[in-house]
Coordinates of C-alpha atoms in Angstrom, one line a residue:
M9 CA 38.2 -69.2 10.5
S10 CA 39.3 -68.9 6.9
A11 CA 42.6 -68.2 5.4
D12 CA 41.2 -66.7 2.2
A13 CA 42.2 -63.2 1.1
G14 CA 38.7 -61.8 1.1
G15 CA 37.5 -58.3 1.8
I16 CA 36.8 -55.2 -0.2
R17 CA 39.8 -55.7 -2.5
S18 CA 39.2 -59.3 -3.4
N19 CA 39.5 -59.0 -7.3
L20 CA 41.6 -57.1 -9.8
L21 CA 39.0 -54.5 -10.8
Q22 CA 38.5 -53.6 -7.2
E23 CA 42.2 -53.5 -6.7
L24 CA 42.6 -51.0 -9.6
F25 CA 40.0 -48.6 -8.3
W26 CA 41.2 -48.7 -4.6
T27 CA 44.8 -47.6 -5.5
R28 CA 46.6 -44.5 -6.6
T29 CA 47.0 -46.1 -10.1
G30 CA 43.2 -46.3 -10.4
L31 CA 42.9 -42.6 -9.4
L32 CA 45.5 -41.7 -12.1
L33 CA 43.6 -43.7 -14.8
L34 CA 40.4 -42.0 -13.7
S35 CA 42.0 -38.6 -14.0
L36 CA 43.2 -39.4 -17.6
V37 CA 39.7 -40.5 -18.6
V38 CA 38.1 -37.4 -17.1
T39 CA 40.7 -35.2 -18.8
S40 CA 40.2 -36.9 -22.1
G41 CA 36.4 -36.6 -21.9
I42 CA 36.6 -32.9 -21.0
C43 CA 39.0 -32.1 -23.9
L44 CA 37.0 -34.0 -26.5
T45 CA 33.7 -32.5 -25.3
V46 CA 35.0 -28.9 -25.4
S47 CA 36.7 -29.4 -28.8
S48 CA 33.5 -30.8 -30.3
G49 CA 31.7 -27.5 -29.8
M50 CA 34.6 -25.3 -31.2
D51 CA 35.1 -24.1 -34.8
P52 CA 37.9 -25.7 -36.8
G53 CA 41.3 -24.3 -35.9
T54 CA 44.5 -24.8 -34.2
F55 CA 43.1 -24.7 -30.6
K56 CA 40.5 -27.4 -31.5
N57 CA 43.2 -29.6 -33.0
F58 CA 45.2 -29.1 -29.9
L59 CA 42.3 -30.2 -27.6
N60 CA 41.5 -33.1 -29.8
S61 CA 45.2 -34.2 -29.6
I62 CA 45.2 -33.9 -25.8
G63 CA 41.9 -35.8 -25.5
T64 CA 42.9 -38.6 -27.9
G65 CA 46.3 -39.0 -26.3
T66 CA 45.0 -39.1 -22.8
M67 CA 42.3 -41.6 -23.8
I68 CA 44.9 -43.8 -25.5
S69 CA 47.2 -43.5 -22.4
A70 CA 44.3 -44.4 -20.1
V71 CA 43.4 -47.5 -22.1
V72 CA 47.0 -48.7 -22.4
G73 CA 47.6 -47.9 -18.8
F74 CA 44.5 -49.8 -17.7
G75 CA 45.6 -52.9 -19.7
Q76 CA 49.1 -52.8 -18.4
T77 CA 48.0 -52.3 -14.8
L78 CA 45.5 -55.2 -15.2
L79 CA 48.3 -57.5 -16.4
T80 CA 50.7 -56.3 -13.8
S81 CA 48.2 -56.8 -11.0
S82 CA 47.3 -60.3 -12.2
A83 CA 51.0 -61.3 -12.2
T84 CA 51.5 -59.8 -8.8
Q85 CA 48.5 -61.6 -7.5
R86 CA 49.9 -64.9 -8.8
A87 CA 53.4 -64.3 -7.7
L88 CA 52.9 -62.8 -4.2
V89 CA 49.3 -62.9 -2.8
T90 CA 48.3 -66.5 -3.9
P91 CA 51.3 -68.2 -2.3
V92 CA 50.8 -66.3 0.9
V93 CA 47.1 -67.3 1.0
E94 CA 48.0 -70.9 0.3
E95 CA 50.6 -71.0 3.0
S96 CA 48.3 -69.3 5.5
R97 CA 45.5 -71.9 4.7
K98 CA 48.0 -74.8 5.1
A99 CA 49.3 -73.4 8.4
L100 CA 45.8 -72.9 9.7
Q101 CA 44.7 -76.4 8.8
E102 CA 47.8 -77.8 10.6
L103 CA 47.1 -75.7 13.6
T104 CA 43.5 -76.8 13.7
A105 CA 44.5 -80.5 13.4
E106 CA 47.0 -80.0 16.3
Y107 CA 44.3 -78.5 18.5
R108 CA 41.9 -81.3 17.7
A109 CA 44.6 -83.9 18.6
L110 CA 45.2 -82.1 21.9
D111 CA 41.5 -82.1 22.6
R112 CA 41.2 -85.8 22.0
E113 CA 44.4 -86.4 24.0
F114 CA 43.8 -84.4 27.2
F115 CA 40.2 -83.1 27.3
P116 CA 37.0 -85.0 28.1
S117 CA 34.5 -85.6 25.3
H118 CA 31.6 -85.2 27.8
V119 CA 31.2 -83.4 31.1
F120 CA 28.3 -84.2 33.4
E121 CA 27.7 -81.9 36.4
P122 CA 26.7 -83.1 39.9
T123 CA 23.1 -84.0 40.3
A124 CA 20.8 -85.1 43.2
L125 CA 19.1 -87.7 40.9
P126 CA 20.4 -89.9 38.1
D127 CA 21.1 -87.9 35.0
R128 CA 19.2 -89.3 32.0
A129 CA 21.7 -88.1 29.4
F130 CA 24.6 -89.5 31.4
N131 CA 23.0 -92.9 31.6
Q132 CA 22.0 -93.0 28.0
V133 CA 25.4 -92.2 26.7
M134 CA 27.0 -94.8 29.0
T135 CA 24.5 -97.4 28.0
Q136 CA 25.4 -96.8 24.3
D137 CA 29.1 -97.4 25.2
L138 CA 28.2 -100.5 27.1
D139 CA 26.2 -101.9 24.2
R140 CA 29.3 -101.6 22.0
T141 CA 31.9 -103.0 24.4
R142 CA 33.3 -106.5 24.7
L143 CA 35.1 -105.8 28.1
Y144 CA 33.4 -103.8 30.8
C145 CA 35.8 -102.7 33.6
F146 CA 34.3 -101.4 36.8
R147 CA 36.3 -99.9 39.7
G148 CA 34.0 -98.7 42.4
F149 CA 32.5 -99.3 45.8
A150 CA 29.7 -101.9 45.8
G151 CA 29.1 -102.8 42.1
R152 CA 25.3 -102.3 42.3
Y153 CA 25.3 -99.9 39.3
A154 CA 27.5 -102.3 37.2
A155 CA 25.0 -105.2 37.9
C156 CA 22.1 -103.0 37.0
R157 CA 23.7 -101.9 33.7
L158 CA 24.4 -105.5 32.8
L159 CA 20.8 -106.5 33.3
L160 CA 19.6 -103.5 31.3
S161 CA 22.1 -103.9 28.5
Q162 CA 21.3 -105.6 25.2
S163 CA 24.7 -107.0 24.6
E164 CA 27.0 -109.7 26.2
C165 CA 30.4 -108.8 27.5
E166 CA 33.0 -109.7 30.1
L167 CA 33.0 -107.9 33.4
R168 CA 36.0 -107.1 35.6
A169 CA 35.0 -105.5 38.8
V170 CA 37.3 -104.0 41.5
L171 CA 35.3 -103.5 44.8
A172 CA 36.0 -102.3 48.3
D173 CA 36.7 -104.8 51.1
P174 CA 33.7 -104.7 53.4
R175 CA 35.7 -106.1 56.3
D176 CA 38.2 -103.2 56.2
G177 CA 36.9 -100.0 57.7
S178 CA 39.4 -97.8 55.9
A179 CA 38.2 -99.2 52.5
I180 CA 34.8 -97.6 53.0
G181 CA 35.9 -94.6 55.0
G182 CA 36.3 -92.3 51.9
R183 CA 32.9 -93.0 50.6
A184 CA 31.4 -92.7 54.0
R185 CA 32.9 -89.2 54.5
Y186 CA 31.6 -88.1 51.1
L187 CA 28.0 -89.2 51.9
L188 CA 28.3 -87.6 55.4
R189 CA 29.1 -84.3 53.7
N190 CA 26.1 -84.8 51.4
E191 CA 23.8 -85.4 54.4
G192 CA 25.1 -82.4 56.3
A193 CA 25.0 -82.0 60.1
D194 CA 22.3 -84.6 60.6
G195 CA 24.3 -87.5 59.1
D196 CA 25.6 -90.3 61.3
Y197 CA 28.9 -91.8 60.4
D198 CA 28.3 -95.2 62.0
S199 CA 24.9 -95.7 60.3
I200 CA 26.4 -94.6 56.9
Q201 CA 29.2 -97.2 57.3
S202 CA 26.6 -99.9 58.1
E203 CA 24.6 -98.9 55.1
L204 CA 27.7 -99.0 52.9
R205 CA 28.5 -102.5 54.0
E206 CA 25.0 -103.6 53.1
Q207 CA 25.4 -101.9 49.7
I208 CA 28.4 -104.1 49.0
S209 CA 26.4 -107.2 50.0
I210 CA 23.6 -106.1 47.7
G211 CA 26.1 -105.4 44.9
L212 CA 27.6 -108.9 45.2
V213 CA 24.2 -110.5 45.0
G214 CA 23.4 -108.2 42.0
L215 CA 26.5 -109.5 40.2
F216 CA 25.4 -113.0 40.8
V217 CA 21.9 -112.3 39.5
A218 CA 23.5 -110.7 36.3
R219 CA 26.0 -113.5 35.8
G220 CA 24.0 -114.9 32.8
R221 CA 24.6 -111.6 30.9
C222 CA 28.4 -112.1 30.9
N223 CA 30.9 -114.6 29.7
R224 CA 32.5 -114.3 33.2
I225 CA 32.7 -111.9 36.0
D226 CA 36.1 -111.3 37.6
V227 CA 35.8 -109.7 41.1
T228 CA 38.8 -108.2 42.8
I229 CA 38.5 -107.1 46.4
I230 CA 41.0 -104.5 47.6
S231 CA 41.4 -102.7 50.9
D232 CA 42.5 -99.3 49.5
P233 CA 40.2 -98.5 46.5
P234 CA 40.5 -95.1 44.9
L235 CA 37.7 -92.8 45.9
D236 CA 36.7 -92.0 42.3
R237 CA 34.6 -94.5 40.4
L238 CA 36.0 -95.7 37.1
E239 CA 34.0 -97.4 34.3
L240 CA 36.0 -98.5 31.3
F241 CA 34.6 -99.6 27.9
D242 CA 36.3 -100.5 24.6
D243 CA 36.0 -96.9 23.4
S244 CA 35.7 -94.7 26.5
A245 CA 36.6 -94.2 30.1
W246 CA 34.2 -92.6 32.7
L247 CA 35.5 -91.0 35.9
T248 CA 33.0 -90.2 38.6
L249 CA 34.8 -87.7 40.9
Y250 CA 33.8 -88.5 44.5
S251 CA 37.1 -86.8 45.4
N252 CA 36.0 -83.5 43.9
T253 CA 34.7 -81.8 47.0
S254 CA 36.2 -78.4 46.3
A255 CA 33.4 -77.3 43.9
G256 CA 31.3 -76.1 46.9
V257 CA 28.2 -78.2 46.2
V258 CA 28.1 -81.9 47.1
R259 CA 25.5 -84.0 45.4
L260 CA 24.7 -87.7 45.6
Y261 CA 25.9 -88.2 42.0
P262 CA 29.2 -86.3 41.6
R263 CA 30.7 -84.7 38.5
T264 CA 31.6 -87.2 35.8
L265 CA 34.0 -87.0 32.9
R266 CA 34.0 -89.1 29.8
F267 CA 37.3 -89.6 27.9
S268 CA 37.5 -91.2 24.5
E269 CA 39.7 -94.1 23.5
G270 CA 43.1 -92.9 22.5
S271 CA 43.2 -90.1 25.0
F272 CA 46.1 -89.9 27.6
L273 CA 43.7 -90.5 30.5
Y274 CA 42.0 -93.5 28.9
G275 CA 45.4 -95.3 28.4
M276 CA 46.6 -94.4 31.9
E277 CA 43.4 -95.6 33.7
R278 CA 43.2 -98.8 31.6
A279 CA 46.8 -99.7 32.5
E280 CA 46.2 -98.9 36.2
F281 CA 43.0 -100.9 36.3
L282 CA 44.6 -103.9 34.7
R283 CA 47.5 -103.6 37.2
V284 CA 45.2 -103.6 40.2
S285 CA 42.9 -106.3 38.9
N286 CA 45.9 -108.6 38.3
S287 CA 47.7 -107.7 41.5
R288 CA 48.4 -110.3 44.1
A289 CA 47.6 -107.8 46.8
G290 CA 43.8 -108.2 46.2
Q291 CA 41.5 -111.1 46.6
H292 CA 40.3 -112.5 43.3
F293 CA 37.0 -114.4 42.7
V294 CA 35.2 -115.5 39.5
I295 CA 31.5 -115.7 39.0
R296 CA 30.5 -117.7 35.9
P297 CA 27.1 -118.2 34.3
N298 CA 27.0 -121.8 35.7
T299 CA 28.0 -120.7 39.3
T300 CA 25.4 -122.1 41.6
R301 CA 23.8 -120.4 44.6
V302 CA 25.6 -122.7 47.0
E303 CA 28.9 -121.8 45.4
F304 CA 28.1 -118.1 45.5
Q305 CA 27.1 -118.3 49.2
A306 CA 30.5 -119.7 50.0
L307 CA 32.1 -117.0 47.9
F308 CA 30.0 -114.3 49.7
E309 CA 31.3 -115.6 53.1
K310 CA 34.9 -115.4 51.9
I311 CA 34.4 -111.8 50.8
T312 CA 32.3 -110.4 53.6
G313 CA 33.3 -112.7 56.4
A314 CA 29.6 -113.3 57.2
P315 CA 27.6 -116.4 56.2
L316 CA 24.8 -116.0 53.8
T317 CA 21.6 -118.1 54.5
D318 CA 18.9 -118.8 51.9
S319 CA 16.6 -116.2 53.6
G320 CA 19.4 -113.7 53.7
F321 CA 20.1 -114.2 50.0
R322 CA 16.4 -113.7 49.1
S323 CA 16.3 -110.5 51.2
L324 CA 19.4 -109.1 49.5
E325 CA 18.1 -110.2 46.1
E326 CA 14.8 -108.3 46.7
K327 CA 16.7 -105.2 47.8
F328 CA 18.8 -105.4 44.7
H329 CA 15.8 -105.6 42.4
T330 CA 14.1 -102.7 44.3
F331 CA 17.3 -100.7 43.7
R332 CA 17.4 -101.7 40.0
R333 CA 13.7 -100.7 39.4
E334 CA 14.3 -97.3 41.2
F335 CA 17.5 -96.6 39.3
S336 CA 16.1 -97.6 35.9
A337 CA 13.0 -95.5 36.4
S338 CA 14.9 -92.4 37.6
A339 CA 17.5 -92.8 34.8
Q340 CA 14.7 -93.6 32.3
L341 CA 16.6 -96.7 31.0
G342 CA 13.6 -99.1 30.9
S343 CA 13.1 -102.1 33.1

């Protein structure tokens, strides 16, 4: 939207001919032309001299009036119209800047609607954010997707993951109810809970497999994780809304919002994530690039409460790689 004073009367000549002053000048010119034309065909005499005088006088008046009006209109333009236009343009620019600031502060930069399969555009944009970040913060359920993204990423970063406690039934109840709504009347709550516990085990093994892609992996296990998944990068925050069941259509991959760095939600979610990941209420574990399998198996038993044998580790590792291949193929992220 422009603040310029455009339109059909955008210059001085148009201004003259679209006002009563212009009509008066035109009348003088027409009168002068008629008088001079009529007098040119008359014999010398008093009446001819009278018409010549009227024609000449009105012509001079028209020329002088035109010049005077031109100067007056120019001065009026500079004194009145131009300052108003400049002030309007300045006010419009300030208003536009304010709306842009509000957009960055409170509105998401990207909105991805629910899908039944991984969204290619969603994963490509998130991968670009991951490739630029130094700290990757993940607050979710099992951590399988975080481990996959680390293996598919071309950069090295530090990962902080907040995951659900597999030993606490209430910690996985929210995700189980969401999946139960997705499956409809044929879904079985107990089998979904068992599957979710296995997903946490697969996710832990996946993080161990991806440990070489990070400086370190800090894992926090909590019993009351928020239902919505959060993924934080240096310049963006991604919220996957598992809590948004009022939209009417439940999909395996819910609606996701991306907020840019500097927005209100980015700062709020980052502060909340750091509070939870540093809280004494959760269990804290560290996986380093030099963490051995034996050390990880002991860590796995502390988290899940179940021992992990070598054959059990190989089985979970194969399930993770199967999940990684399926996810990377459906999201078209490469292998």
